[in-house]
Coordinates of C-alpha atoms in Angstrom, one line a residue:
X619 CA -7.5 8.9 -17.1
X620 CA -10.0 7.3 -19.4
X621 CA -13.6 7.6 -18.9
X622 CA -13.4 3.9 -17.4
X623 CA -11.5 5.0 -14.3
X624 CA -9.3 1.7 -13.8
X625 CA -7.0 0.5 -13.4
X626 CA 7.0 -2.3 -20.4
X627 CA 9.3 -5.7 -23.6
X628 CA 11.3 -5.3 -26.9
X629 CA 11.0 -7.2 -29.6
X630 CA 14.3 -9.3 -30.2
X631 CA 16.7 -11.5 -32.4
X632 CA 15.7 -15.4 -32.8
X633 CA 17.1 -17.8 -30.8
X634 CA 19.3 -20.9 -32.1
X635 CA 17.0 -23.8 -32.8
X636 CA 17.9 -26.5 -32.4
X637 CA 19.5 -26.7 -28.4
X638 CA 18.1 -29.1 -25.8
X639 CA 16.2 -27.6 -23.2
X640 CA 17.6 -28.8 -19.4
X641 CA 14.6 -29.4 -17.4
X642 CA 15.1 -32.4 -14.3
X643 CA 12.6 -33.2 -12.1
X644 CA 11.7 -30.5 -9.5
X645 CA 10.8 -32.1 -6.0
X646 CA 8.5 -31.1 -3.8
X647 CA 8.6 -27.4 -2.5
X648 CA 7.2 -27.4 0.8
X649 CA 5.6 -24.4 1.2
X650 CA 7.4 -22.5 -1.5
X651 CA 5.1 -20.3 -4.6
X652 CA 7.8 -21.2 -7.3
X653 CA 6.7 -24.7 -8.7
X654 CA 9.0 -24.0 -12.2
X655 CA 11.0 -22.0 -14.6
X656 CA 12.5 -21.5 -17.5
X657 CA 13.7 -19.6 -20.0
X658 CA 12.4 -20.6 -22.9
X659 CA 13.4 -21.2 -26.7
X660 CA 10.6 -18.5 -27.6
X661 CA 14.2 -16.2 -25.3
X662 CA 10.9 -15.9 -22.2
X663 CA 11.6 -16.2 -18.7
X664 CA 8.6 -18.5 -18.1
X665 CA 7.6 -19.0 -13.9
X666 CA 4.5 -21.3 -12.4
X667 CA 4.1 -20.2 -9.4
X668 CA 0.7 -21.5 -6.4
X669 CA -1.8 -19.2 -7.5
X670 CA -2.9 -15.9 -6.6
X671 CA 0.2 -14.5 -4.7
X672 CA 2.2 -11.3 -4.7
X673 CA 5.5 -11.5 -6.0
X674 CA 8.2 -9.1 -7.2
X675 CA 11.2 -9.0 -10.2
X676 CA 14.2 -6.8 -9.6
X677 CA 17.8 -5.5 -12.1
X678 CA 21.1 -5.2 -10.5
X679 CA 23.8 -4.0 -13.3
X680 CA 27.3 -6.0 -13.0
X681 CA 30.5 -4.4 -11.8
X682 CA 34.0 -5.3 -12.6
X683 CA 34.1 -9.8 -13.0
X684 CA 30.4 -9.0 -11.8
X685 CA 27.5 -9.3 -14.5
X686 CA 23.8 -8.0 -14.7
X687 CA 21.3 -10.1 -12.5
X688 CA 17.7 -10.6 -12.5
X689 CA 15.9 -11.6 -9.9
X690 CA 12.8 -13.4 -8.4
X691 CA 11.3 -13.2 -4.9
X692 CA 8.5 -15.2 -3.9
X693 CA 6.6 -16.0 -0.8
X694 CA 7.6 -19.3 1.0
X695 CA 10.9 -21.0 1.7
X696 CA 12.6 -23.4 -0.8
X697 CA 13.0 -27.2 0.4
X698 CA 17.2 -27.0 -0.7
X699 CA 19.0 -24.1 -1.4
X700 CA 21.2 -24.8 -5.0
X701 CA 23.0 -23.1 -7.9
X702 CA 22.5 -24.1 -11.3
X703 CA 25.5 -23.6 -14.1
X704 CA 24.1 -21.9 -16.2
X705 CA 24.3 -22.0 -19.9
X706 CA 25.2 -18.7 -22.8
X707 CA 24.9 -15.6 -21.4
X708 CA 23.2 -16.8 -18.0
X709 CA 26.0 -17.7 -16.0
X710 CA 23.8 -19.2 -13.2
X711 CA 20.9 -19.5 -11.8
X712 CA 20.6 -19.6 -8.1
X713 CA 17.5 -20.7 -6.3
X714 CA 17.8 -19.1 -2.4
X715 CA 16.3 -18.3 0.7
X716 CA 16.8 -15.0 1.6
X717 CA 14.3 -13.9 4.8
X718 CA 13.2 -18.0 6.0
X719 CA 9.7 -16.7 4.8
X720 CA 10.8 -16.2 0.9
X721 CA 12.0 -17.6 -2.4
X722 CA 14.7 -16.3 -4.5
X723 CA 15.6 -17.1 -8.2
X724 CA 18.7 -15.5 -9.4
X725 CA 19.4 -15.1 -12.6
X726 CA 23.0 -14.3 -13.0
X727 CA 24.2 -13.3 -16.1
X728 CA 27.9 -12.8 -18.0
X729 CA 29.6 -10.1 -17.9
X730 CA 28.8 -7.6 -20.5
X731 CA 25.4 -8.4 -21.0
X732 CA 23.8 -6.0 -22.4
X733 CA 20.7 -5.4 -20.6
X734 CA 18.0 -2.6 -21.1
X735 CA 16.1 -2.4 -17.6
X736 CA 13.9 0.0 -19.2
X737 CA 12.5 -3.0 -21.4
X738 CA 11.6 -5.4 -19.1
X739 CA 8.6 -6.5 -18.1
X740 CA 7.5 -9.0 -15.7
X741 CA 3.7 -10.3 -17.1
X742 CA 1.2 -12.5 -15.3
X743 CA -0.2 -14.4 -17.8
X744 CA -2.7 -16.7 -15.3
X745 CA -3.4 -16.4 -12.0
X746 CA -0.5 -19.4 -12.1
X747 CA 1.8 -18.0 -15.1
X748 CA 4.3 -14.9 -15.2
X749 CA 7.0 -14.1 -18.1
X750 CA 9.5 -12.1 -18.5
X751 CA 10.7 -11.3 -22.3
X752 CA 14.4 -11.5 -23.0
X753 CA 14.2 -12.4 -27.0
X754 CA 16.7 -9.2 -27.4
X755 CA 20.0 -10.8 -26.0
X756 CA 19.2 -13.0 -29.3
X757 CA 20.9 -16.6 -30.3
X758 CA 23.7 -16.3 -27.0
X759 CA 20.4 -16.7 -24.9
X760 CA 19.6 -20.7 -24.3
X761 CA 17.2 -22.8 -23.2
X762 CA 18.0 -23.4 -19.5
X763 CA 14.8 -24.8 -16.8
X764 CA 13.7 -26.8 -13.7
X765 CA 10.2 -28.3 -13.7
X766 CA 7.5 -28.4 -16.3
X767 CA 6.2 -24.7 -17.9
X768 CA 3.9 -25.6 -20.3
X769 CA 2.0 -23.2 -21.9
X770 CA -0.9 -22.0 -19.4
X771 CA -4.6 -23.0 -21.3
X772 CA -6.3 -20.2 -18.6
X773 CA -7.2 -16.6 -20.0
X774 CA -4.6 -13.5 -19.3
X775 CA -5.4 -13.2 -16.1
X776 CA -7.0 -9.5 -15.2
X777 CA -8.5 -8.7 -12.3
X778 CA -6.6 -9.8 -8.8
X779 CA -4.0 -8.7 -6.3
X780 CA -1.7 -6.9 -7.3
X781 CA 0.9 -9.8 -8.4
X782 CA 3.6 -9.0 -10.0
X783 CA 6.6 -5.8 -10.0
X784 CA 9.8 -4.9 -11.6
X785 CA 11.7 -2.9 -9.6
X786 CA 15.9 -1.3 -10.8
X787 CA 18.4 -1.7 -8.0
X788 CA 20.2 1.5 -7.7
X789 CA 18.0 3.6 -5.8
X790 CA 17.7 7.9 -6.8
X791 CA 19.2 10.4 -5.8
X792 CA 16.5 11.2 -3.0
X793 CA 18.8 13.1 -0.8
X794 CA 17.4 16.2 -1.2
X795 CA 14.1 14.9 -0.1
X796 CA 12.2 15.7 3.1
X797 CA 12.8 13.9 6.2
X798 CA 10.1 11.9 7.8
X799 CA 10.7 10.0 11.4
X800 CA 11.7 6.7 9.7
X801 CA 9.1 3.3 10.4
X802 CA 6.5 5.7 11.5
X803 CA 4.3 5.9 8.4
X804 CA 3.0 3.4 5.7
X805 CA 2.0 4.8 2.3
X806 CA -0.2 3.0 -0.8
X807 CA 0.9 4.1 -4.2
X808 CA -1.7 3.3 -7.1
X809 CA -0.9 4.1 -10.7
X810 CA -3.7 3.1 -12.6
X811 CA -5.2 1.3 -15.5
X812 CA -3.0 -1.6 -16.2
X813 CA -2.5 -4.8 -18.5
X814 CA -5.1 -4.8 -21.3
X815 CA -6.8 -1.7 -19.8
X816 CA -4.3 1.5 -21.3
X817 CA -6.2 4.3 -19.9
X818 CA -5.8 7.4 -21.6
X819 CA -3.6 7.1 -25.5
X820 CA -2.3 10.4 -26.7
X821 CA 0.3 11.9 -28.7
X822 CA 2.4 9.5 -30.5
X823 CA 0.5 6.6 -28.8
X824 CA 1.9 7.3 -25.5
X825 CA -0.3 5.2 -23.3
X826 CA -1.4 6.9 -19.8
X827 CA -0.3 3.3 -17.8
X828 CA 3.2 3.5 -18.7
X829 CA 3.6 6.3 -17.7
X830 CA 1.8 6.0 -14.0
X831 CA 3.3 2.6 -13.9
X832 CA 7.2 4.4 -14.5
X833 CA 6.4 7.5 -12.0
X834 CA 4.6 5.3 -9.7
X835 CA 7.0 2.6 -8.7
X836 CA 10.0 5.9 -8.7
X837 CA 8.1 7.1 -6.4
X838 CA 7.7 4.2 -4.0
X839 CA 11.6 4.1 -4.1
X840 CA 11.9 7.1 -3.4
X841 CA 9.8 7.3 0.2
X842 CA 11.3 3.7 1.0
X843 CA 14.9 5.7 0.7
X844 CA 13.4 7.9 3.6
X845 CA 12.0 4.6 5.8
X846 CA 8.4 4.9 4.9
X847 CA 6.9 1.2 4.3
X848 CA 5.4 1.6 1.3
X849 CA 2.5 -0.4 -0.4
X850 CA 1.2 -0.3 -4.7
X851 CA -1.4 -1.9 -5.8
X852 CA 0.4 -2.4 -9.0
X853 CA 4.0 -3.2 -9.9
X854 CA 3.6 -4.6 -13.6
X855 CA 0.9 -4.6 -16.8
X856 CA -1.5 -6.3 -15.1
X857 CA -5.4 -5.3 -14.8
X858 CA -6.2 -4.5 -10.9
X859 CA -10.3 -3.8 -10.2
X860 CA -11.1 -1.2 -8.8
X861 CA -12.3 -2.5 -5.6
X862 CA -9.3 -4.6 -5.0
X863 CA -7.4 -1.6 -4.8
X864 CA -9.2 -0.4 -2.3
X865 CA -9.2 -3.4 -0.4
X866 CA -5.6 -3.7 -0.5
X867 CA -5.6 0.3 0.5
X868 CA -8.1 -0.7 3.4
X869 CA -6.9 -3.4 5.0
X870 CA -3.0 -2.0 4.9
X871 CA -3.9 0.4 8.0
X872 CA -1.9 2.8 5.5
X873 CA -1.3 6.5 6.7
X874 CA -2.2 7.8 2.7
X875 CA -3.5 6.4 0.1
X876 CA -2.6 8.3 -3.6
X877 CA -3.5 7.3 -7.3
X878 CA -1.5 8.6 -9.8
X879 CA -2.8 9.1 -13.5
X880 CA -2.6 11.2 -16.8
X881 CA -5.0 13.3 -18.1
X882 CA -7.2 13.7 -22.0
X883 CA -8.8 15.0 -23.4
X884 CA -9.2 14.7 -27.6
X885 CA -6.2 14.3 -30.2
X886 CA -8.0 17.7 -31.2
X887 CA -7.4 19.6 -28.5
X888 CA -3.9 19.7 -28.1
X889 CA -4.3 23.0 -26.9
X890 CA -5.9 21.6 -23.4
X891 CA -3.2 21.1 -21.0
X892 CA -2.9 21.3 -17.2
X893 CA -2.4 19.7 -13.1
X894 CA -4.6 18.8 -11.1
X895 CA -5.8 16.9 -8.3
X896 CA -8.9 15.8 -6.2
X897 CA -10.0 14.6 -3.2
X898 CA -12.7 13.4 -1.3
X899 CA -14.8 15.4 1.4
X900 CA -12.0 15.1 4.3
X901 CA -9.7 17.6 5.4
X902 CA -6.7 16.2 5.6
X903 CA -7.2 14.7 1.8
X904 CA -7.6 18.0 0.7
X905 CA -4.2 18.9 2.6
X906 CA -2.5 16.3 1.2
X907 CA -4.1 16.9 -2.9
X908 CA -2.8 20.6 -2.0
X909 CA 1.1 19.6 -1.2
X910 CA 1.1 16.6 -4.3
X911 CA 0.0 19.6 -6.6
X912 CA 2.2 22.6 -5.5
X913 CA 4.9 20.4 -6.7
X914 CA 4.7 18.8 -9.2
X915 CA 3.2 21.9 -10.7
X916 CA 6.7 22.8 -9.8
X917 CA 8.3 21.7 -12.1
X918 CA 6.1 21.8 -14.3
X919 CA 6.6 25.0 -16.1
X920 CA 4.2 26.7 -18.7
X921 CA 1.4 23.9 -18.0
X922 CA -1.6 25.5 -16.5
X923 CA -2.8 24.8 -12.6
X924 CA -5.9 23.2 -12.9
X925 CA -6.7 23.0 -9.2
X926 CA -7.2 21.3 -6.6
X927 CA -11.0 19.7 -6.5
X928 CA -13.7 17.7 -5.1
X929 CA -14.2 14.8 -7.1
X930 CA -16.2 11.1 -6.6
X931 CA -13.6 8.9 -8.0
X932 CA -13.7 5.3 -6.7
X933 CA -10.2 5.1 -5.5
X934 CA -10.9 8.2 -3.1
X935 CA -14.3 7.7 -2.6
X936 CA -14.1 3.9 -0.7
X937 CA -10.7 4.9 1.0
X938 CA -10.7 5.3 4.4
X939 CA -7.5 6.9 5.0
X940 CA -7.2 10.8 3.6
X941 CA -6.6 10.0 -0.3
X942 CA -5.9 11.9 -3.7
X943 CA -6.1 11.8 -6.7
X944 CA -3.5 13.3 -8.7
X945 CA -3.4 13.9 -13.0
X946 CA 0.1 15.3 -13.7
X947 CA -0.8 16.3 -16.9
X948 CA -2.8 15.4 -20.2
X949 CA -0.4 12.8 -22.8
X950 CA -2.8 14.9 -25.6
X951 CA -1.2 18.0 -24.9
X952 CA 1.2 19.6 -27.0
X953 CA 3.0 21.2 -23.2
X954 CA 2.3 17.9 -21.5
X955 CA 2.9 15.2 -23.8
X956 CA 6.9 15.7 -25.0
X957 CA 7.1 15.7 -20.9
X958 CA 4.8 13.1 -20.0
X959 CA 7.1 10.5 -22.5
X960 CA 10.8 11.5 -21.4
X961 CA 12.0 9.5 -18.7
X962 CA 13.9 12.2 -17.1
X963 CA 10.9 14.3 -16.8
X964 CA 9.3 11.5 -15.3
X965 CA 12.0 11.4 -12.7
X966 CA 11.5 15.0 -11.9
X967 CA 7.3 14.3 -11.6
X968 CA 8.4 10.9 -8.7
X969 CA 10.6 13.3 -7.0
X970 CA 7.3 16.2 -6.6
X971 CA 5.4 13.7 -5.3
X972 CA 7.7 12.3 -3.1
X973 CA 8.0 15.1 -1.9
X974 CA 4.8 15.9 -1.7
X975 CA 3.6 13.0 0.4
X976 CA 6.9 13.4 2.6
X977 CA 5.9 17.2 2.8
X978 CA 2.4 16.2 4.1
X979 CA 3.7 13.2 6.3
X980 CA 6.2 15.6 8.2
X981 CA 3.1 18.7 8.8
X982 CA 1.0 15.9 10.5

């Protein structure tokens, strides 16, 4: 974690130029947060929405004759649902209503379209603008859209409520996780840093924000598979300041709060490695920290146990429920950094953290 204590878009191939962009006038969207969408000539999915909303984006790989899908869920139901013929790699686009209170924008791609979900990120560029880079699909991605999405003139959104998400569909293996009563508990997961604040940067350019967001999203998915309601303070690369993180937790009625970070010292000190978890004052918070620390240590052989320690970090000092902050290792450490950079190890970290949280909830 950097001194601030604060709080993923590959370069693609160029699109075929000169193809007409397909736009039509949008009707009034009664209650829906979606104002307009398009796949731009630059190969980006762009959205215009109501300001300061929470949206989520999902990916699902296709099977058989069904191609892969990306979809975005927004608050408010559309005035009408419809299916829009696609072009190029996009088979069709659907505007739907998964619940009476939601709008869903679905991009269904042709079977066999090569999409790497690890490269997908939905990023807030302003209070009412969002962007996902699809340039890696190359010339098969044809401009398409509804409504008028002009480039946002507002500055990059650096502060506000949690607003975007990217969640790969296809559950992690939760079969070995501890059982707790379904629907009984609510947990807040806080992946530190985000957006223009990368947190600590270590060996090989490893960024804390990337590590903790990946682990945090997986922890949330694992807990949800066990019937725990999960709130995330951020779910994509946006910078959420510390007070909104605390406010989200304190207003949620959550049973637990866990802030997820990675440590750093100096690139000149790769000998410094280790796991540590912090709590503030209460015995319940200390027990939570201990439960998480034990599980993370168990899957990190050779990384020193730096202990369960009292700390005064804002997010654990100002939250009203049992709270802890875990440092999963040093991005500058010769032992920890290669592990944190490995997707398989981050998966094990997520399972370990989820196990610690479920153990603690089950013992209450």
